[in-house]
GROMACS .gro file of N, CA and C in nm:
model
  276
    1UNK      N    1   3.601   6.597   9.459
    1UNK     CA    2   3.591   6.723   9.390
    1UNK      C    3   3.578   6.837   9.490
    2UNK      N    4   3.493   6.802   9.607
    2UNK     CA    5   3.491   6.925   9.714
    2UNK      C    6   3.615   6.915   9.772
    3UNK      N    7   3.684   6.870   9.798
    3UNK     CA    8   3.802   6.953   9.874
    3UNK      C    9   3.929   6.959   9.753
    4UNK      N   10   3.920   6.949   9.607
    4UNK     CA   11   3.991   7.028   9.535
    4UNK      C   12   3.930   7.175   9.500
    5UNK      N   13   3.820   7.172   9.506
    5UNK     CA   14   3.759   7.387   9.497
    5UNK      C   15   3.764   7.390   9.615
    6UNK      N   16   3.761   7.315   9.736
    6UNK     CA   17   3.817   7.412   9.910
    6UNK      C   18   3.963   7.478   9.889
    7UNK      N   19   4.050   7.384   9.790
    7UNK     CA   20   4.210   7.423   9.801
    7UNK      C   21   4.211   7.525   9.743
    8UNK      N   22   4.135   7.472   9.568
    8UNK     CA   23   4.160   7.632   9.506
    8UNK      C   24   4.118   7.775   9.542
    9UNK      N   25   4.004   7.759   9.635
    9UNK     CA   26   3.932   7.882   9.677
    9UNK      C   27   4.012   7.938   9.767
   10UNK      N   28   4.092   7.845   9.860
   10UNK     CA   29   4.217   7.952   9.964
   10UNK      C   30   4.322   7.963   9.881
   11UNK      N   31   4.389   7.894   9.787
   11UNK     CA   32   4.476   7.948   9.713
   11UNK      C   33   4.468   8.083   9.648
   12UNK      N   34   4.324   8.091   9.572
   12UNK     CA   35   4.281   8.243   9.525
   12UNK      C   36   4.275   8.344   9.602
   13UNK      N   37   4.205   8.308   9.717
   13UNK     CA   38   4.197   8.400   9.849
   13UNK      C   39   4.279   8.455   9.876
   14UNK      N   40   4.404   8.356   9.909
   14UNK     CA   41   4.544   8.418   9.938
   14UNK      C   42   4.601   8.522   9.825
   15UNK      N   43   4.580   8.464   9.681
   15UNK     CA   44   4.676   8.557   9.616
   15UNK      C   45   4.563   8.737   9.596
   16UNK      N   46   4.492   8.680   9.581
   16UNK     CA   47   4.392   8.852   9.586
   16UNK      C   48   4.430   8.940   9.730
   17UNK      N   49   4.457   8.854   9.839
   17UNK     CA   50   4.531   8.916   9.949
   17UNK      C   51   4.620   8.976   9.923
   18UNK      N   52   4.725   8.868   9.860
   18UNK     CA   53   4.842   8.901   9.853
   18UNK      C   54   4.874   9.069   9.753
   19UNK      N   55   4.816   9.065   9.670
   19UNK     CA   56   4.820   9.117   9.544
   19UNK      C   57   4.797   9.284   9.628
   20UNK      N   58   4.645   9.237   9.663
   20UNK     CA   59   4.583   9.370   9.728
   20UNK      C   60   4.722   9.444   9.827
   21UNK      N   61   4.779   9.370   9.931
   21UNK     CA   62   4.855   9.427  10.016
   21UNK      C   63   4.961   9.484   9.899
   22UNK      N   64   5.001   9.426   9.831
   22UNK     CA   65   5.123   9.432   9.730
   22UNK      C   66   5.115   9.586   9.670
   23UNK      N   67   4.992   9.589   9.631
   23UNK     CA   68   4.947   9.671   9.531
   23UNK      C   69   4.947   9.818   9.618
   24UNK      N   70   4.916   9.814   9.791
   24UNK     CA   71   4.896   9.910   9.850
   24UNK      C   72   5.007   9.955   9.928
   25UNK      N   73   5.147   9.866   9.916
   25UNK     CA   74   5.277   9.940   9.970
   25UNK      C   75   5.322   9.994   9.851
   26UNK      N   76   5.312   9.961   9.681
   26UNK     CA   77   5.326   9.991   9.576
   26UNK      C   78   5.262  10.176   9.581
   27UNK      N   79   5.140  10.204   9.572
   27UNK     CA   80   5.080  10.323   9.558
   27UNK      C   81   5.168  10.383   9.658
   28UNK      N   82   5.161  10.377   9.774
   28UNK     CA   83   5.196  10.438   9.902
   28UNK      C   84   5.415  10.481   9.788
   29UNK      N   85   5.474  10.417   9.742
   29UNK     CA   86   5.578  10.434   9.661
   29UNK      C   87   5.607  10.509   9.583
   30UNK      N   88   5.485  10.461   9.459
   30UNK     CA   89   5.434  10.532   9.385
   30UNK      C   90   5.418  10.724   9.386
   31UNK      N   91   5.370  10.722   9.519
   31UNK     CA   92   5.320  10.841   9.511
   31UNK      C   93   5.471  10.948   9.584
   32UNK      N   94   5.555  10.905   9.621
   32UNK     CA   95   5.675  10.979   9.642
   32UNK      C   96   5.659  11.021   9.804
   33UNK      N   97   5.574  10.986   9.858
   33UNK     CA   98   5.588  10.973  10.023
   33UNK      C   99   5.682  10.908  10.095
   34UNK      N  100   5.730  10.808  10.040
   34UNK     CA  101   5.831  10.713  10.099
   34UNK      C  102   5.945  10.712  10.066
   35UNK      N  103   6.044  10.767  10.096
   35UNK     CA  104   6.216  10.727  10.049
   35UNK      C  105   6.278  10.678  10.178
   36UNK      N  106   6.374  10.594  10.146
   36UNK     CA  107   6.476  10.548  10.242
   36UNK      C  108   6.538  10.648  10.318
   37UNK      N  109   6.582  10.628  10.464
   37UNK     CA  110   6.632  10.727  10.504
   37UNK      C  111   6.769  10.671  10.550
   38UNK      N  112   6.887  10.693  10.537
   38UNK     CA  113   7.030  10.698  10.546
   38UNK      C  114   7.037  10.729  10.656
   39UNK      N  115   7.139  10.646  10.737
   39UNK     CA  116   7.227  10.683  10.888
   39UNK      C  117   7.372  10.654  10.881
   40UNK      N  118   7.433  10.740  10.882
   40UNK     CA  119   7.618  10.713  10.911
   40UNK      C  120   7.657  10.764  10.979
   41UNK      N  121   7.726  10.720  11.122
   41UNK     CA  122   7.845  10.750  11.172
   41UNK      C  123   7.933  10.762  11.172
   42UNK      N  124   8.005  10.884  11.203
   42UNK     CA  125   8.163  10.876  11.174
   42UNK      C  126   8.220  10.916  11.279
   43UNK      N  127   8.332  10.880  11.317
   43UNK     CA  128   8.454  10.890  11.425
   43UNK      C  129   8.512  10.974  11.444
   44UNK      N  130   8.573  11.106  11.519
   44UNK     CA  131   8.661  11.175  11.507
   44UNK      C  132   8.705  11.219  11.642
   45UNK      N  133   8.810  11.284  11.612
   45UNK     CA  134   8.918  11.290  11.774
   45UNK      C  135   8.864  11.465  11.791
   46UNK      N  136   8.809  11.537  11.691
   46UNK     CA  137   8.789  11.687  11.725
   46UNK      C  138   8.643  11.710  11.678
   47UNK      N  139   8.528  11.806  11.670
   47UNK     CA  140   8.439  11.817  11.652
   47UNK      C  141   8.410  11.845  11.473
   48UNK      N  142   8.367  11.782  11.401
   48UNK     CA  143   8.390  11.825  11.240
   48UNK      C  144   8.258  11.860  11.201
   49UNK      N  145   8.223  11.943  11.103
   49UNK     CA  146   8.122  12.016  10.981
   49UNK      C  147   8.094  11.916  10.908
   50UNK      N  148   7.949  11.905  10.872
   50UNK     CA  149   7.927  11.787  10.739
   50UNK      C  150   7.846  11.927  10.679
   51UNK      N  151   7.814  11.897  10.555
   51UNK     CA  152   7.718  12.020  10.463
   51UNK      C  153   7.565  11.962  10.473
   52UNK      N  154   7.486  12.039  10.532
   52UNK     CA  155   7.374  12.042  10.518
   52UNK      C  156   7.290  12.081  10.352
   53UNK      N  157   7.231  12.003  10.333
   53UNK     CA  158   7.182  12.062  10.236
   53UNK      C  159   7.115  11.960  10.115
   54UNK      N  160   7.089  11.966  10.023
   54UNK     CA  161   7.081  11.824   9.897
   54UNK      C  162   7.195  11.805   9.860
   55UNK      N  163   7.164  11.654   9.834
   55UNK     CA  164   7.263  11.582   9.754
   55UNK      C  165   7.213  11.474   9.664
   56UNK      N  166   7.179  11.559   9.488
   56UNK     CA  167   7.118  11.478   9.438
   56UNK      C  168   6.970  11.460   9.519
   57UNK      N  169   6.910  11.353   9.504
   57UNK     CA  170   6.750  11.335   9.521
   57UNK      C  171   6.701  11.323   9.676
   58UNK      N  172   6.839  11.347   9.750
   58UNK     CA  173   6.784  11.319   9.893
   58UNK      C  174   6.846  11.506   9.987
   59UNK      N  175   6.837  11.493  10.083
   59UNK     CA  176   6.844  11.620  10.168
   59UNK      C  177   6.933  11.551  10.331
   60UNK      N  178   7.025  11.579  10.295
   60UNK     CA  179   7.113  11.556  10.416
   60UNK      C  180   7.162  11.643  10.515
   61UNK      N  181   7.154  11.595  10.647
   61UNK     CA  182   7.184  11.673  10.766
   61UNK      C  183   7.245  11.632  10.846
   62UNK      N  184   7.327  11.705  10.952
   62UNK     CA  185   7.486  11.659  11.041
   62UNK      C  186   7.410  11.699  11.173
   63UNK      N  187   7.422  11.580  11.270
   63UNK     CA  188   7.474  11.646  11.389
   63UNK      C  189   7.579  11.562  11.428
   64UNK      N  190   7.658  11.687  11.547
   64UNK     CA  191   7.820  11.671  11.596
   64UNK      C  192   7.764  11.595  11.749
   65UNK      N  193   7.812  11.490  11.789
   65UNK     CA  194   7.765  11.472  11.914
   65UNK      C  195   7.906  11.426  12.000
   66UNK      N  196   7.874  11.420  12.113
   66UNK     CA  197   8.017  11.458  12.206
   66UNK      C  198   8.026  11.277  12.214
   67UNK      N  199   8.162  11.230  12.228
   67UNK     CA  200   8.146  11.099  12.304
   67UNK      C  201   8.201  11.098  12.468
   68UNK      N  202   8.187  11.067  12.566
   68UNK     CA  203   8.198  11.110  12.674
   68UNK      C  204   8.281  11.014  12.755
   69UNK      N  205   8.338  11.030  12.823
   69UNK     CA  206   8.406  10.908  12.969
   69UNK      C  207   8.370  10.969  13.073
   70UNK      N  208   8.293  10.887  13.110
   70UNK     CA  209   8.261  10.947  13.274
   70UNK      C  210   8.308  10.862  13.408
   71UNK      N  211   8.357  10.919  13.509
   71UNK     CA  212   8.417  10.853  13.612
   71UNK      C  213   8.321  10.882  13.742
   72UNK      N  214   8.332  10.826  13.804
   72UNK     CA  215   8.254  10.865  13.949
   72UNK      C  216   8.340  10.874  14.079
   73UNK      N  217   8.359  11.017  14.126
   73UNK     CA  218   8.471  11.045  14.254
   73UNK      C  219   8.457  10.946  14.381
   74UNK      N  220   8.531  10.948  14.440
   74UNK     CA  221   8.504  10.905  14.549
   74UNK      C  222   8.382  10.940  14.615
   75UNK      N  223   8.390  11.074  14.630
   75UNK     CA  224   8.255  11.132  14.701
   75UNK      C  225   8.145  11.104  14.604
   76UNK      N  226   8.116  11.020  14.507
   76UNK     CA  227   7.981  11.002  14.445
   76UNK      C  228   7.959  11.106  14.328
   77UNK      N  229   8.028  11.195  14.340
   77UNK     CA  230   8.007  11.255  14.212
   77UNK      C  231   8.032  11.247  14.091
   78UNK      N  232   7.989  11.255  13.973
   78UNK     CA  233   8.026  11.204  13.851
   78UNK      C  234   8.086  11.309  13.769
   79UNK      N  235   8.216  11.268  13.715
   79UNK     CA  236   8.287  11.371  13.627
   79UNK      C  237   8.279  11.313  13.470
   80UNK      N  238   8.254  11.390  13.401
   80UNK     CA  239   8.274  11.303  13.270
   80UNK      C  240   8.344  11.417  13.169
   81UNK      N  241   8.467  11.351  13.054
   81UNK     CA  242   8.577  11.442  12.986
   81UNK      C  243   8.477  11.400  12.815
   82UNK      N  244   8.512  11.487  12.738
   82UNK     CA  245   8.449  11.468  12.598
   82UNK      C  246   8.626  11.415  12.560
   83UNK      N  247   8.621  11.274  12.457
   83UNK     CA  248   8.707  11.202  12.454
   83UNK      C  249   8.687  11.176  12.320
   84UNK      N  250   8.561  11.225  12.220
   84UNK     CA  251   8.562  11.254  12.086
   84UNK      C  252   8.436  11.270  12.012
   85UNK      N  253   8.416  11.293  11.923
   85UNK     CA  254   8.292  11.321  11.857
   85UNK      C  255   8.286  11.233  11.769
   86UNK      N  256   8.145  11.211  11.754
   86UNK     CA  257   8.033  11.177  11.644
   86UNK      C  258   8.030  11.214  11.513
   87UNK      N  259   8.025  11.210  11.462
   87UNK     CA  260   7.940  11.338  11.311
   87UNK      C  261   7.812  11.240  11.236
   88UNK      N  262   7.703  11.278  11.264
   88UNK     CA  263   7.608  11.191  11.225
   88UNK      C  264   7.551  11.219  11.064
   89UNK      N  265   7.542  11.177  11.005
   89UNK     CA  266   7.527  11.190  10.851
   89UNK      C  267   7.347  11.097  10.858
   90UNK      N  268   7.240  11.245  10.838
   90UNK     CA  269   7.100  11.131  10.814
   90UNK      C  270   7.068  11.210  10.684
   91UNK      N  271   7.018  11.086  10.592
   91UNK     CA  272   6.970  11.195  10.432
   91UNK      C  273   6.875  11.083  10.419
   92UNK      N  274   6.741  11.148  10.366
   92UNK     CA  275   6.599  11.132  10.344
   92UNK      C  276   6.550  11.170  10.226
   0.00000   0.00000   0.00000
């Protein structure tokens, strides 16, 4: 009989754990602090505009970022050409 109430007592243990943690990423949800945040990249051969602004329940923002080739001269110096852009799409 004692080590069937040792089992059940960590079985309970565990789920009041469980529950408790459960219950406290739930509130933290609940309360509208937490939304997913979106990342997309996109490809382009020239520098492009995304719209800042809402869309629907989230708030989206662009940055343009250069993609680069860089070479190194003979003499050690490094040249690098912008060879295309980014357009980063993050909404929160």
């Amino acid at each position: 009989m004692s080590k069937f109430s040792f089992t059940y007592a960590a079985g309970a243990t565990f789920a009041i754990l469980a529950g408790a943690i459960s219950f406290n990423t739930s509130a933290a949800y609940a309360g509208g602090g937490a939304k997913e945040v979106f990342v997309q990249d996109y490809n382009f051969s020239k520098p492009m505009h995304g719209y800042s602004g809402h869309s629907g329940n989230y708030y989206c923002d662009y940055q343009r970022l250069p993609t680069r080739k860089c070479v190194t001269n003979a003499n050690g110096s490094e040249s690098c050409k912008i060879v295309g852009w980014t357009l980063r799409e993050m909404c929160q």
